[in-house]
Coordinates of C-alpha atoms in Angstrom, one line a residue:
X1 CA 0.0 0.0 0.0
X2 CA 1.4 3.4 -1.0
X3 CA 1.0 5.7 2.1
X4 CA 3.4 8.4 0.8
X5 CA 2.4 12.0 1.3
X6 CA 3.9 15.5 0.8
X7 CA 4.0 17.6 4.0
X8 CA 5.6 21.1 4.0
X9 CA 7.3 20.1 0.7
X10 CA 8.9 17.1 2.4
X11 CA 8.2 13.8 0.8
X12 CA 7.3 11.4 3.5
X13 CA 6.6 7.6 3.4
X14 CA 3.5 8.1 5.4
X15 CA 1.8 10.8 7.5
X16 CA 2.3 9.4 11.0
X17 CA 4.8 11.2 13.3
X18 CA 5.1 12.1 17.0
X19 CA 4.0 15.6 17.7
X20 CA 5.9 18.2 19.8
X21 CA 6.6 16.6 23.2
X22 CA 9.5 15.9 25.7
X23 CA 9.8 12.4 24.1
X24 CA 12.5 13.7 21.8
X25 CA 14.7 15.0 24.6
X26 CA 15.9 11.4 25.0
X27 CA 18.0 10.1 22.0
X28 CA 17.2 6.5 23.0
X29 CA 13.5 7.3 22.7
X30 CA 14.1 9.0 19.4
X31 CA 15.6 5.7 18.2
X32 CA 12.5 3.8 19.3
X33 CA 10.2 6.3 17.6
X34 CA 12.1 5.9 14.3
X35 CA 12.1 2.1 14.7
X36 CA 8.3 2.3 15.2
X37 CA 8.1 4.0 11.8
X38 CA 8.0 7.8 12.6
X39 CA 8.1 9.6 9.3
X40 CA 9.5 12.7 10.9
X41 CA 10.6 13.9 14.4
X42 CA 8.9 17.0 15.7
X43 CA 10.9 18.6 18.4
X44 CA 9.2 20.1 21.5
X45 CA 9.0 23.9 21.6
X46 CA 11.8 26.3 22.5
X47 CA 9.9 29.1 24.4
X48 CA 10.2 32.8 23.8
X49 CA 10.7 33.1 27.6
X50 CA 13.8 31.0 27.5
X51 CA 15.4 33.0 24.7
X52 CA 14.4 36.4 26.3
X53 CA 15.8 35.3 29.6
X54 CA 19.1 34.3 28.0
X55 CA 19.3 37.7 26.2
X56 CA 18.6 39.6 29.5
X57 CA 21.1 37.5 31.3
X58 CA 23.8 38.3 28.7
X59 CA 23.0 42.0 29.0
X60 CA 23.3 42.0 32.7
X61 CA 26.6 40.0 32.5
X62 CA 28.2 42.4 30.0
X63 CA 26.5 45.8 30.4
X64 CA 24.6 46.3 33.5
X65 CA 27.7 46.4 35.8
X66 CA 30.2 47.8 33.4
X67 CA 30.8 50.8 35.5
X68 CA 30.6 49.1 38.9
X69 CA 33.1 47.3 41.2
X70 CA 33.0 43.5 41.0
X71 CA 32.0 43.3 44.6
X72 CA 28.8 45.1 43.8
X73 CA 27.5 42.6 41.3
X74 CA 24.4 40.7 42.3
X75 CA 23.6 37.1 41.6
X76 CA 21.2 36.5 38.8
X77 CA 17.9 34.8 39.7
X78 CA 17.7 31.1 38.8
X79 CA 16.3 30.6 35.4
X80 CA 13.0 28.7 34.8
X81 CA 13.4 25.0 34.7
X82 CA 13.3 23.9 31.1
X83 CA 14.4 20.4 29.9
X84 CA 16.7 21.9 27.2
X85 CA 18.1 25.4 27.1
X86 CA 18.7 27.3 23.9
X87 CA 22.2 26.0 23.3
X88 CA 21.2 22.5 24.3
X89 CA 18.2 22.6 22.0
X90 CA 20.4 23.3 19.0
X91 CA 22.8 20.5 20.0
X92 CA 19.8 18.2 20.2
X93 CA 18.7 19.1 16.6
X94 CA 22.3 18.3 15.5
X95 CA 22.4 15.0 17.5
X96 CA 19.0 13.8 16.1
X97 CA 19.9 14.7 12.5
X98 CA 23.2 12.8 12.9
X99 CA 21.4 9.8 14.4
X100 CA 18.3 9.3 12.2
X101 CA 17.4 9.5 8.5
X102 CA 14.0 11.2 8.8
X103 CA 13.3 14.9 8.7
X104 CA 13.5 16.9 11.9
X105 CA 10.9 19.7 12.5
X106 CA 12.1 22.2 15.1
X107 CA 9.5 24.2 17.1
X108 CA 9.3 27.8 18.5
X109 CA 6.7 28.8 20.9
X110 CA 5.9 32.5 21.5
X111 CA 3.6 35.4 20.7
X112 CA 5.5 38.6 20.2
X113 CA 7.3 39.9 17.0
X114 CA 10.7 40.6 18.5
X115 CA 14.4 39.6 18.5
X116 CA 14.0 36.1 19.8
X117 CA 12.7 35.0 16.4
X118 CA 16.2 35.3 15.0
X119 CA 16.6 31.9 16.7
X120 CA 14.7 30.3 13.8
X121 CA 17.8 30.8 11.6
X122 CA 20.0 29.0 14.2
X123 CA 17.6 26.1 14.1
X124 CA 17.9 25.9 10.3
X125 CA 21.7 26.1 10.6
X126 CA 21.6 23.3 13.2
X127 CA 20.0 21.1 10.6
X128 CA 16.3 21.4 11.0
X129 CA 14.3 20.5 7.9
X130 CA 11.3 22.5 8.8
X131 CA 10.0 24.7 11.6
X132 CA 6.7 24.7 13.5
X133 CA 5.6 27.9 15.1
X134 CA 3.5 27.0 18.1
X135 CA 1.7 30.4 18.5
X136 CA 0.2 30.8 22.0
X137 CA -1.3 34.2 22.9
X138 CA -4.2 34.9 25.3
X139 CA -5.7 38.3 24.7
X140 CA -7.1 39.7 28.0
X141 CA -7.0 43.5 27.2
X142 CA -10.5 44.7 26.4
X143 CA -9.0 47.4 24.2
X144 CA -7.3 44.9 21.9
X145 CA -9.2 44.0 18.7
X146 CA -9.5 40.7 17.0
X147 CA -7.7 42.3 14.0
X148 CA -4.7 43.3 16.2
X149 CA -4.5 39.8 17.6
X150 CA -4.3 38.3 14.2
X151 CA -1.8 40.9 13.1
X152 CA 0.6 39.9 15.9
X153 CA 0.6 36.4 14.5
X154 CA 1.1 37.5 10.9
X155 CA 4.0 39.8 12.0
X156 CA 5.6 36.8 13.7
X157 CA 5.2 34.6 10.6
X158 CA 6.6 37.3 8.3
X159 CA 9.7 37.8 10.5
X160 CA 10.4 34.1 10.6
X161 CA 10.0 33.7 6.9
X162 CA 12.6 36.5 6.4
X163 CA 15.0 34.5 8.7
X164 CA 14.8 31.0 7.1
X165 CA 14.4 29.2 3.8
X166 CA 13.1 26.0 5.3
X167 CA 9.3 25.4 5.4
X168 CA 7.3 26.9 8.3
X169 CA 4.1 25.5 9.7
X170 CA 1.9 27.5 12.1
X171 CA 0.2 25.7 15.0
X172 CA -3.0 27.5 15.7
X173 CA -5.7 27.6 18.4
X174 CA -9.3 27.1 17.2
X175 CA -10.5 30.4 18.8
X176 CA -10.2 32.9 15.9
X177 CA -13.2 34.7 14.7
X178 CA -12.9 33.5 11.1
X179 CA -10.4 30.8 10.7
X180 CA -10.6 30.4 6.9
X181 CA -9.9 34.2 6.5
X182 CA -6.9 33.9 8.9
X183 CA -5.7 30.9 7.0
X184 CA -5.7 32.9 3.7
X185 CA -3.8 35.7 5.4
X186 CA -1.2 33.2 6.8
X187 CA -0.7 31.7 3.3
X188 CA -0.1 35.2 1.9
X189 CA 2.4 35.9 4.7
X190 CA 4.3 32.8 3.7
X191 CA 3.1 30.0 5.9
X192 CA 3.8 26.6 4.3
X193 CA 1.3 24.7 6.5
X194 CA -1.1 24.8 9.5
X195 CA -1.2 22.5 12.4
X196 CA -4.7 22.0 13.9
X197 CA -4.8 22.5 16.9
X198 CA -2.8 23.7 19.9
X199 CA -4.1 22.2 23.2
X200 CA -4.8 24.7 25.9
X201 CA -4.1 23.5 29.5
X202 CA -6.8 25.1 31.6
X203 CA -6.2 26.0 35.2
X204 CA -8.4 24.7 38.0
X205 CA -9.2 26.2 41.3
X206 CA -8.2 24.8 44.7
X207 CA -11.1 26.1 46.9
X208 CA -9.4 25.2 50.2
X209 CA -6.1 27.0 49.5
X210 CA -7.6 29.6 47.3
X211 CA -5.1 29.2 44.5
X212 CA -5.1 28.2 40.9
X213 CA -3.7 24.8 40.1
X214 CA -2.5 23.3 36.9
X215 CA -3.0 19.6 35.9
X216 CA -2.0 17.9 32.7
X217 CA -4.8 15.9 31.1
X218 CA -3.8 13.8 28.1
X219 CA -6.1 13.9 25.1
X220 CA -8.7 11.3 24.1
X221 CA -10.4 10.6 20.8
X222 CA -13.3 13.0 21.6
X223 CA -10.9 15.9 21.1
X224 CA -10.5 14.9 17.4
X225 CA -13.9 16.1 16.4
X226 CA -13.0 19.8 16.5
X227 CA -9.9 19.0 14.3
X228 CA -12.0 17.0 11.8
X229 CA -14.4 19.9 11.4
X230 CA -11.8 22.5 10.5
X231 CA -9.6 20.2 8.5
X232 CA -12.6 19.4 6.4
X233 CA -13.5 23.2 6.0
X234 CA -9.9 24.3 5.2
X235 CA -8.9 21.5 2.9
X236 CA -8.8 22.9 -0.7
X237 CA -9.3 26.4 0.6
X238 CA -5.9 26.7 2.2
X239 CA -3.6 25.4 -0.6
X240 CA -0.7 24.5 1.6
X241 CA -0.2 21.5 4.0
X242 CA -2.6 20.7 6.8
X243 CA -1.6 18.6 9.9
X244 CA -3.8 17.2 12.7
X245 CA -2.6 17.4 16.3
X246 CA -4.7 16.3 19.2
X247 CA -7.1 13.4 19.7
X248 CA -5.5 10.7 17.5
X249 CA -5.2 7.4 19.4
X250 CA -6.2 4.8 16.9
X251 CA -5.8 4.0 13.2
X252 CA -9.5 5.0 12.6
X253 CA -8.8 8.4 14.3
X254 CA -5.9 8.9 11.9
X255 CA -7.9 7.8 8.9
X256 CA -10.7 10.2 9.7
X257 CA -8.1 13.1 9.9
X258 CA -6.6 12.1 6.6
X259 CA -10.0 11.9 4.9
X260 CA -10.8 15.4 6.2
X261 CA -7.6 16.7 4.6
X262 CA -4.5 16.1 6.9
X263 CA -1.4 15.2 5.1
X264 CA 0.4 14.8 8.5
X265 CA -1.0 13.2 11.7
X266 CA 0.8 14.0 14.9
X267 CA 0.5 11.8 17.9
X268 CA 1.5 12.6 21.5
X269 CA -0.8 11.4 24.2
X270 CA -1.2 7.9 22.8
X271 CA 2.6 7.6 22.7
X272 CA 2.9 8.8 26.3
X273 CA 0.3 6.3 27.4
X274 CA 1.3 3.3 25.3
X275 CA 4.8 3.8 24.1
X276 CA 6.3 4.4 20.7
X277 CA 5.0 1.1 19.2
X278 CA 1.5 2.7 19.1
X279 CA 2.8 4.7 16.1
X280 CA 3.3 1.4 14.2
X281 CA -0.1 0.1 15.3
X282 CA -1.8 3.2 14.0
X283 CA 0.0 2.9 10.6
X284 CA -0.8 -0.8 10.4
X285 CA -4.5 -0.2 11.2
X286 CA -4.7 2.4 8.5
X287 CA -3.0 0.2 6.0
X288 CA -5.3 -2.7 6.8
X289 CA -8.4 -0.5 6.4
X290 CA -7.3 0.8 3.0
X291 CA -6.5 -2.7 1.8
X292 CA -9.8 -4.1 2.9
X293 CA -11.7 -1.3 1.2
X294 CA -9.7 -1.7 -2.0
X295 CA -7.9 1.6 -2.0
X296 CA -4.7 1.7 -4.2
X297 CA -3.0 4.5 -2.2
X298 CA -3.5 6.9 0.7
X299 CA -3.9 9.7 -1.8
X300 CA -7.3 8.4 -2.8
X301 CA -8.4 8.9 0.8
X302 CA -6.8 12.3 1.4
X303 CA -9.5 15.0 1.6
X304 CA -12.2 12.6 0.5
X305 CA -14.5 13.6 3.4
X306 CA -13.7 17.4 3.2
X307 CA -16.3 20.1 2.4
X308 CA -14.4 20.9 -0.8
X309 CA -17.0 19.0 -2.8
X310 CA -19.9 20.6 -1.0
X311 CA -21.3 23.6 -2.9
X312 CA -22.5 25.3 0.3
X313 CA -20.5 24.2 3.3
X314 CA -22.3 26.7 5.6
X315 CA -25.7 25.2 4.8
X316 CA -24.3 21.7 5.3
X317 CA -23.1 22.6 8.7
X318 CA -26.4 24.2 9.7
X319 CA -28.3 21.1 8.5
X320 CA -26.1 18.8 10.7
X321 CA -26.5 21.3 13.6
X322 CA -30.3 21.2 13.4
X323 CA -30.4 17.4 12.9
X324 CA -28.3 16.8 16.1
X325 CA -30.4 19.2 18.2
X326 CA -33.7 17.7 17.0
X327 CA -32.5 14.1 17.4
X328 CA -32.1 14.4 21.2
X329 CA -34.8 13.0 23.3
X330 CA -35.2 12.9 27.1
X331 CA -35.2 9.4 28.7
X332 CA -38.6 8.3 29.8

């Protein structure tokens, strides 16, 4: 079965890859992921805050006390605890590239169009085959408009595209006013692909201690539904690559994402729960389904359930909406 796809201009033997996670911090785990068939390795994100901290520390070391006595220098505060600092992150890219024969996709996570974006060029120089911009910004200022929120993202993408020649995918949240319009703007700004979607980790409240708490909840297949809707809407309207991230746990989950238009399927929670071999299981399940249904290649399935063939997608969506609401009945 021919499972080959093109994602971000990279020719891959199949769409299945680990998504951004700490799994790739361990080279032995990277080996296991590749042995399980990973078509690419997606690095976890290097955060804007890490790079900004390093820049401020360098300033303090070299400039802040230039006119002071050495005895007056204060000790810098301890940096936030990240698995890999900026320099180690670049070394990890080099190490993975030297170790495996699949593309390596680096990742930057931030929200402001500033100097830290120059790091994209260093990632390319370290050997990254592509870059994923994991854009995370929570607007809380009532004076900020939806247009300005989108413009921040577009500015970041434009700056990165000026820094690198490798493909750049943008990992989005689902909470934009008109996602198809934003997708068109991102394509014009130079984005080579979209990853749907970023998962937001919501804080809870500890009512006894009166404090916010954070808890990591891994995804399940129910989270896939939101991805399927927007993949199906954007396929054919956004002419670049689409990737699915979030809610893929089985071969059928992956197949649904592909049928809606994803040429890359990123898996994280299932790998954290079941180990790297789950990637091979997903690939095998998709292959078996295609063979049993007499498909000649994965390309026949790609986008086959998108709204591209529907003349009025909005009417289609409203019809389904009304049907679901009217089908509910209270138990006797």
